[in-house]
XYZ file of N, CA and C in Angstrom:
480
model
N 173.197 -33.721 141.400
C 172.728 -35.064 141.688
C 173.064 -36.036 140.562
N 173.593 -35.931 139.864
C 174.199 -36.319 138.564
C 173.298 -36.553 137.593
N 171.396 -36.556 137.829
C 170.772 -36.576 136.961
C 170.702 -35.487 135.589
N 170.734 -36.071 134.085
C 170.994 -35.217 133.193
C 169.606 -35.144 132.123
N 169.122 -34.252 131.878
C 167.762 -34.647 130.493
C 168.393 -34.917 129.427
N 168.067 -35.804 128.397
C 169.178 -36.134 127.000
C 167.430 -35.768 125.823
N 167.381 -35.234 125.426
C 166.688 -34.682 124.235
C 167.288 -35.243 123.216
N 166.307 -36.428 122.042
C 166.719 -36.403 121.048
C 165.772 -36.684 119.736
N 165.804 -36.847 118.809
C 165.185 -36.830 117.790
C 165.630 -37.903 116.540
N 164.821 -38.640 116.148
C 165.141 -40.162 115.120
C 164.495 -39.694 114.141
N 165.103 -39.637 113.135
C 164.484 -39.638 111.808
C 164.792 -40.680 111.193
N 163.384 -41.413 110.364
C 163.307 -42.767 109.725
C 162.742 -42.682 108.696
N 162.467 -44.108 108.352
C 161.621 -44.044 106.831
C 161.034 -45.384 107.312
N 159.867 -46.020 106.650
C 159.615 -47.414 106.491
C 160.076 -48.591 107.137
N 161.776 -48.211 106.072
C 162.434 -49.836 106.772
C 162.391 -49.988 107.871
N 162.165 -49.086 108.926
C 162.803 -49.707 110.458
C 161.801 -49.316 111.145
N 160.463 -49.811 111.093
C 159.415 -49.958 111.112
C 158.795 -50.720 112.958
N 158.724 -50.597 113.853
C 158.622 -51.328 114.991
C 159.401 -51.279 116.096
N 160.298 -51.996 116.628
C 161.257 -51.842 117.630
C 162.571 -51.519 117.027
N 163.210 -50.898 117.421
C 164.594 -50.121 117.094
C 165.717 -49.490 118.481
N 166.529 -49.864 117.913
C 167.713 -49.322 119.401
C 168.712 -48.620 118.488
N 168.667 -47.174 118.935
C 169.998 -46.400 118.650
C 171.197 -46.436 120.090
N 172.373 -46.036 119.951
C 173.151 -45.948 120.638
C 173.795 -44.469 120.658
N 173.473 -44.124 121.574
C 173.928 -42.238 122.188
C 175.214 -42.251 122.613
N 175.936 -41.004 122.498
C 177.228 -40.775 123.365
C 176.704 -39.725 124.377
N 177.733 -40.250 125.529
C 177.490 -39.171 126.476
C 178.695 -38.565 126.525
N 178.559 -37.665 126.203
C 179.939 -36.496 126.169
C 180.125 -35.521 128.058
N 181.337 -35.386 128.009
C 181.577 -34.292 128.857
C 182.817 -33.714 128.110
N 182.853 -32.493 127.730
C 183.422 -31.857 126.903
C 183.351 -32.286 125.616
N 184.644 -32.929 125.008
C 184.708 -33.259 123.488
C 185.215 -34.566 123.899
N 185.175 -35.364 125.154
C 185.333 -36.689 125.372
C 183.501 -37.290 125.371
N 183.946 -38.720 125.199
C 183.059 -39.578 124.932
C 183.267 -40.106 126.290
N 182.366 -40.207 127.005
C 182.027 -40.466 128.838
C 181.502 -41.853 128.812
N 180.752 -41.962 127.883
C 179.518 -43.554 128.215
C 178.940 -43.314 127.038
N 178.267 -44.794 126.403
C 177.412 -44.920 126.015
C 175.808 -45.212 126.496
N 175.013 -44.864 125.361
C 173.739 -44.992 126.357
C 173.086 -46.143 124.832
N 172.601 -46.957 125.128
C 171.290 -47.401 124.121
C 169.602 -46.914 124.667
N 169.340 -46.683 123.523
C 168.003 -46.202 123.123
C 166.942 -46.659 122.706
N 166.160 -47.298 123.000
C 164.731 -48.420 122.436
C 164.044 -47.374 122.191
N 163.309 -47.768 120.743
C 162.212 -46.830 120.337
C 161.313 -47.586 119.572
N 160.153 -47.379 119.285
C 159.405 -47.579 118.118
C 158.679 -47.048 117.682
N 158.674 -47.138 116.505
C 158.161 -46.321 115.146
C 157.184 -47.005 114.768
N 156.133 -46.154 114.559
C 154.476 -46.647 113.967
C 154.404 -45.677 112.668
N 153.450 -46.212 111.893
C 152.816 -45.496 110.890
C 151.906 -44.250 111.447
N 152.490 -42.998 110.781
C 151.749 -42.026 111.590
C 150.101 -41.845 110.850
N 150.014 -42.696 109.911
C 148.629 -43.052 109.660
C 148.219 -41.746 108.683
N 149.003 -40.793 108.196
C 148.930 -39.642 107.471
C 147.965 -39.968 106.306
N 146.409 -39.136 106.547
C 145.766 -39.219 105.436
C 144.818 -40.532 105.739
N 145.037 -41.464 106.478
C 143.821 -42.541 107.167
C 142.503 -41.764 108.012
N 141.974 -42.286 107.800
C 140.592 -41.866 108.397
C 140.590 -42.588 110.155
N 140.135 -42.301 111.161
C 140.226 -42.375 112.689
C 138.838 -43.346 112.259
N 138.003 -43.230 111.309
C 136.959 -43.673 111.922
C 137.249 -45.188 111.640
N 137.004 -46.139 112.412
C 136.946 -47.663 111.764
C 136.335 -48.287 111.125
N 135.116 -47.623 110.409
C 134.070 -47.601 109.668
C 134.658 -47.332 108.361
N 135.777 -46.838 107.583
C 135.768 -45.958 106.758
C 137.683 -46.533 106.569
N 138.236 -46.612 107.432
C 139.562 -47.111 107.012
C 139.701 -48.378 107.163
N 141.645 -49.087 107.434
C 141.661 -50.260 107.333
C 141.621 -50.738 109.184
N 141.473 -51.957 109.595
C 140.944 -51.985 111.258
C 141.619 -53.220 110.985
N 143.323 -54.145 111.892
C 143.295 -55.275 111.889
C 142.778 -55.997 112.992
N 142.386 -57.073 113.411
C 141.450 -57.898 114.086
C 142.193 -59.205 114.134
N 143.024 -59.860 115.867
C 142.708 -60.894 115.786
C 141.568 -61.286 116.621
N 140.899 -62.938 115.940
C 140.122 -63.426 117.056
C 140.254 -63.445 118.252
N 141.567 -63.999 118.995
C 141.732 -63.906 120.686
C 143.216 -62.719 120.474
N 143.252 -62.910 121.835
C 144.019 -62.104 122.424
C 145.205 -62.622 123.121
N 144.867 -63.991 123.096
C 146.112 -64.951 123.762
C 146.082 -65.737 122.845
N 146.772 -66.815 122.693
C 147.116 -68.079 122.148
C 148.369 -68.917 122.886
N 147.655 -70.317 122.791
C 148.554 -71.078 123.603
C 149.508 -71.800 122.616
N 150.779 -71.760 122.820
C 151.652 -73.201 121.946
C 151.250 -74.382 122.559
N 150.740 -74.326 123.517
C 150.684 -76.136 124.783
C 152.210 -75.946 125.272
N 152.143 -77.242 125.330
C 153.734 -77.636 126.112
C 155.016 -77.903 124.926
N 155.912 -77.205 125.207
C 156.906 -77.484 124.200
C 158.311 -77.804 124.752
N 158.553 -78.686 124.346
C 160.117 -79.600 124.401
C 161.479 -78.484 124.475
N 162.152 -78.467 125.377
C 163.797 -78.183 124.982
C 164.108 -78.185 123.519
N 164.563 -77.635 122.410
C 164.915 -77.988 121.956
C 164.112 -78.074 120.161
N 163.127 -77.884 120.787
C 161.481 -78.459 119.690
C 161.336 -76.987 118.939
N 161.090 -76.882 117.706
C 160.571 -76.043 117.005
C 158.734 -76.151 116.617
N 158.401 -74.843 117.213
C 157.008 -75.374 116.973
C 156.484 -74.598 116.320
N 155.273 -74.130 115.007
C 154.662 -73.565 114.750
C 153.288 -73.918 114.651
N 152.824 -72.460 115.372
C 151.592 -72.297 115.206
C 150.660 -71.262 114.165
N 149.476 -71.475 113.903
C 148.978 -70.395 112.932
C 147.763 -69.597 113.091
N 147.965 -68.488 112.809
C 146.967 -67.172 113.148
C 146.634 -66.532 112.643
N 144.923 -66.607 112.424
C 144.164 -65.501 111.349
C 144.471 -64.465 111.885
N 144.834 -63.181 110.968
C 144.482 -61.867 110.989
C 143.532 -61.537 110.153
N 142.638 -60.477 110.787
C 141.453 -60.082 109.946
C 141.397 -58.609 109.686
N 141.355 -57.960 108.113
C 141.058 -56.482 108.432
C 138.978 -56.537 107.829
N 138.976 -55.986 109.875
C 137.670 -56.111 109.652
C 137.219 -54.114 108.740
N 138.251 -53.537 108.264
C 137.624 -52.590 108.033
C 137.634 -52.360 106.577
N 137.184 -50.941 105.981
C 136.598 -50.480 104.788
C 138.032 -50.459 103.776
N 139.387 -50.375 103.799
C 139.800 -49.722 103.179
C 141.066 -51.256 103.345
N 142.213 -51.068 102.309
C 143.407 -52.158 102.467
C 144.218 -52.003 103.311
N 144.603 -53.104 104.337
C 145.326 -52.841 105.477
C 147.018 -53.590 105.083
N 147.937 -52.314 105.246
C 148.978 -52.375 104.650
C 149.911 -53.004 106.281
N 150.236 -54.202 106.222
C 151.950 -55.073 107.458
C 153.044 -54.496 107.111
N 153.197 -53.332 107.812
C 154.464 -52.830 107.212
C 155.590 -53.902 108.002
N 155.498 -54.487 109.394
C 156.117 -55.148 110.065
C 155.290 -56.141 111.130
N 155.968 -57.494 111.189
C 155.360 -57.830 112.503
C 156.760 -58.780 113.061
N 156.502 -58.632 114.480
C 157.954 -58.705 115.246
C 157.270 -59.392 116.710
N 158.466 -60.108 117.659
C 158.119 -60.390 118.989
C 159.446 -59.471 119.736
N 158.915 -59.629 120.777
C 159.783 -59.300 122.094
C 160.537 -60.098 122.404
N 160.437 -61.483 121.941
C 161.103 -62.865 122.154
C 162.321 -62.932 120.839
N 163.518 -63.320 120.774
C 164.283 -64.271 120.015
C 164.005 -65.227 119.722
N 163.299 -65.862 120.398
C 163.405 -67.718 119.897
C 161.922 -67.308 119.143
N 160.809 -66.081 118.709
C 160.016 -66.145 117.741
C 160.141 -65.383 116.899
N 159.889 -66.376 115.372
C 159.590 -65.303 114.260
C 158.523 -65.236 113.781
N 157.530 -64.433 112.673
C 156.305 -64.365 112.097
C 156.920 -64.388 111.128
N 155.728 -64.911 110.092
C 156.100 -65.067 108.814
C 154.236 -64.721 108.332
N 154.533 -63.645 107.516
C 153.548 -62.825 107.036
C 153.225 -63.485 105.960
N 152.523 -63.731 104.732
C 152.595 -64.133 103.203
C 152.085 -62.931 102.650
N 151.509 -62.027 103.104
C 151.288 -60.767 102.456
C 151.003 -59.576 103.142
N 151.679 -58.472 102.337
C 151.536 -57.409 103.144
C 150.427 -56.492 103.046
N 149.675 -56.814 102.215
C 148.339 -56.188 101.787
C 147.285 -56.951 102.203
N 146.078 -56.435 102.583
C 144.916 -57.595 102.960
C 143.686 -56.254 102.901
N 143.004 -57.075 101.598
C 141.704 -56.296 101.407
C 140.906 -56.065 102.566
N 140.049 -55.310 102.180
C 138.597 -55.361 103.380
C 137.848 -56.323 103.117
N 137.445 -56.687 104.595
C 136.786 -58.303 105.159
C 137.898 -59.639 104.520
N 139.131 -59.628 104.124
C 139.893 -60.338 104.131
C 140.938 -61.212 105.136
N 141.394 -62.453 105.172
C 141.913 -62.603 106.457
C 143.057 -63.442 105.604
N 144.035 -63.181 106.591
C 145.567 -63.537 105.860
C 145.957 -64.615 107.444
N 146.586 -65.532 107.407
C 147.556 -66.568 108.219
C 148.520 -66.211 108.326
N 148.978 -65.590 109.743
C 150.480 -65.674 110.113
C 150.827 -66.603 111.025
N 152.157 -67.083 110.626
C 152.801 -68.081 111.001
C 153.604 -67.993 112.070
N 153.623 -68.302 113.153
C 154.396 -67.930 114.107
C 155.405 -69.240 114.391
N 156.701 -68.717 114.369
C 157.468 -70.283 114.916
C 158.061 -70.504 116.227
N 158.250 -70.788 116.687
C 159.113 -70.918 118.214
C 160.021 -71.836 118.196
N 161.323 -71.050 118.744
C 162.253 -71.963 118.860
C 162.611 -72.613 120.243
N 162.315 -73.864 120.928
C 162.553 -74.281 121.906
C 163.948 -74.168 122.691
N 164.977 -74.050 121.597
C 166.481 -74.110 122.096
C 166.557 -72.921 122.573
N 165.955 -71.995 122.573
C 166.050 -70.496 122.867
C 165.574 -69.784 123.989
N 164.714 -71.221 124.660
C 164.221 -70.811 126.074
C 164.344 -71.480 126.913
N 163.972 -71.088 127.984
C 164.654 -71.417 129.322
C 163.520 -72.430 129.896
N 163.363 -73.390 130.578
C 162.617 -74.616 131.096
C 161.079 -73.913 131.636
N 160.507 -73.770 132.133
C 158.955 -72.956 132.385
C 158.104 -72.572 131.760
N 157.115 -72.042 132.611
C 155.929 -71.021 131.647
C 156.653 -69.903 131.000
N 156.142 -69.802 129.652
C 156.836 -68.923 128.580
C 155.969 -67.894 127.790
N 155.972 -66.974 127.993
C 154.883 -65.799 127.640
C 155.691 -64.677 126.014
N 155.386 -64.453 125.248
C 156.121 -63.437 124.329
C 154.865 -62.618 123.379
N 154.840 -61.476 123.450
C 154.185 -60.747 122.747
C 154.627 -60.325 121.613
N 153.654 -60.654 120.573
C 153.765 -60.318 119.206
C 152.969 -59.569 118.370
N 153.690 -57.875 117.844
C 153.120 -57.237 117.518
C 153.177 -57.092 115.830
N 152.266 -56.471 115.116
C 152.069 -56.277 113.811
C 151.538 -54.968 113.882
N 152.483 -54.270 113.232
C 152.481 -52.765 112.630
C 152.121 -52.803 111.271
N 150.865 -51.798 111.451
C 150.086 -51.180 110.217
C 149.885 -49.998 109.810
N 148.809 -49.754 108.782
C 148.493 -48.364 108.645
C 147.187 -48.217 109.255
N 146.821 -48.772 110.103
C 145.065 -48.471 110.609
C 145.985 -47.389 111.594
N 145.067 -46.194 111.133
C 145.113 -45.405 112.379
C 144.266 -45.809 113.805
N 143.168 -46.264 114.215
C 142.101 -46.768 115.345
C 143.572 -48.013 115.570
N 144.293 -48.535 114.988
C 144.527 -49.792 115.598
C 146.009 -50.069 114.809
N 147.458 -48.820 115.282
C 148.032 -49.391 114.335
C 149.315 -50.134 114.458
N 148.903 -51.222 116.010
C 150.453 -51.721 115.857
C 148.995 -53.046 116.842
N 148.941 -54.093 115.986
C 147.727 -55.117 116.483
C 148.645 -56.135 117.576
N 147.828 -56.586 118.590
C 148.848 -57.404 119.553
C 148.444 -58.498 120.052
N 149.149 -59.814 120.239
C 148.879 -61.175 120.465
C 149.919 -61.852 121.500
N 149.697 -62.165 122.180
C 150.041 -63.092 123.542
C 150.342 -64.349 123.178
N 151.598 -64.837 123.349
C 151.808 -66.153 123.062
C 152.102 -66.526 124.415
N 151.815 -67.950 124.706
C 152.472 -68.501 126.221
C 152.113 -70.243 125.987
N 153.201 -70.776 126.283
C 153.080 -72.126 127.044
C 154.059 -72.498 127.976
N 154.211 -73.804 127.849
C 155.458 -74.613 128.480
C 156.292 -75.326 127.965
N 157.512 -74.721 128.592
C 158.641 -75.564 128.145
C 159.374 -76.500 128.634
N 159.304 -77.447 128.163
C 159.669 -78.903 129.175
C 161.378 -79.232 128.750
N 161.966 -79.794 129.975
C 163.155 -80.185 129.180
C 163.233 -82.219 128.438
């Protein structure tokens, strides 16, 4: 039926921390048949964190959505967003990333004590999207084991 299982295995470190795409060969014999790409992501396996949220680091935003409003063709907009580690121990950003191109985050630190709250900056690029309602999820990878890749909803409109 031409369906095939492909088994494979990524070994990483740090740097590549979140979303990642390798590219596979598909062989039949010692020819190269097709390529395949591969989406993966890599979390902190939290080695040595405590599960309880009482006792390690826990990041926290206030909502769960956030609106840009309406944004222009063309318009660069930023908006800004507490993160909170509501827990016991220092909560280490190894990464934070969108699903979107036209957004970046901009972290100012990668460390954030307990009961500390740090501002990330989110920017949007208007030239980068298409006229409508505009939705992009943006994640931040940590070391909280209870919580370790934190997630935020961006959405507005884009006007031309």
């Amino acid at each position: 039926d031409g369906t095939r299982r492909i088994s494979y295995i990524i070994l990483t470190d740090r740097k590549v921390w979140g979303t990642n795409t390798a590219k596979a060969l598909i062989l039949e014999g010692k020819e190269v048949r097709d390529t395949l790409n591969v989406n993966y992501f890599v979390i902190d396996d939290c080695a040595g964190a405590p599960e309880n949220p009482n006792e390690g680091p826990y990041p926290y935003f206030s909502e769960e959505r956030k609106s840009l409003g309406t944004i222009r063709k063309g318009q660069v907009k930023k908006i800004e967003v507490p993160l909170k580690n509501i827990g016991y121990q220092t909560l280490l950003i190894h990464k934070a990333e969108s699903d979107s191109p036209a957004v970046s985050i901009a972290v100012p630190e990668e460390e954030i004590e307990s009961k500390e709250t740090v501002t990330l900056t989110i920017t949007v690029d208007g030239a980068l999207l298409p006229a409508g309602e505009y939705q992009s999820q943006v994640n931040v990878i940590t070391n909280s084991k209870p919580v370790p890749v934190a997630g935020l909803r961006i959405y507005g409109t884009v006007t031309d």
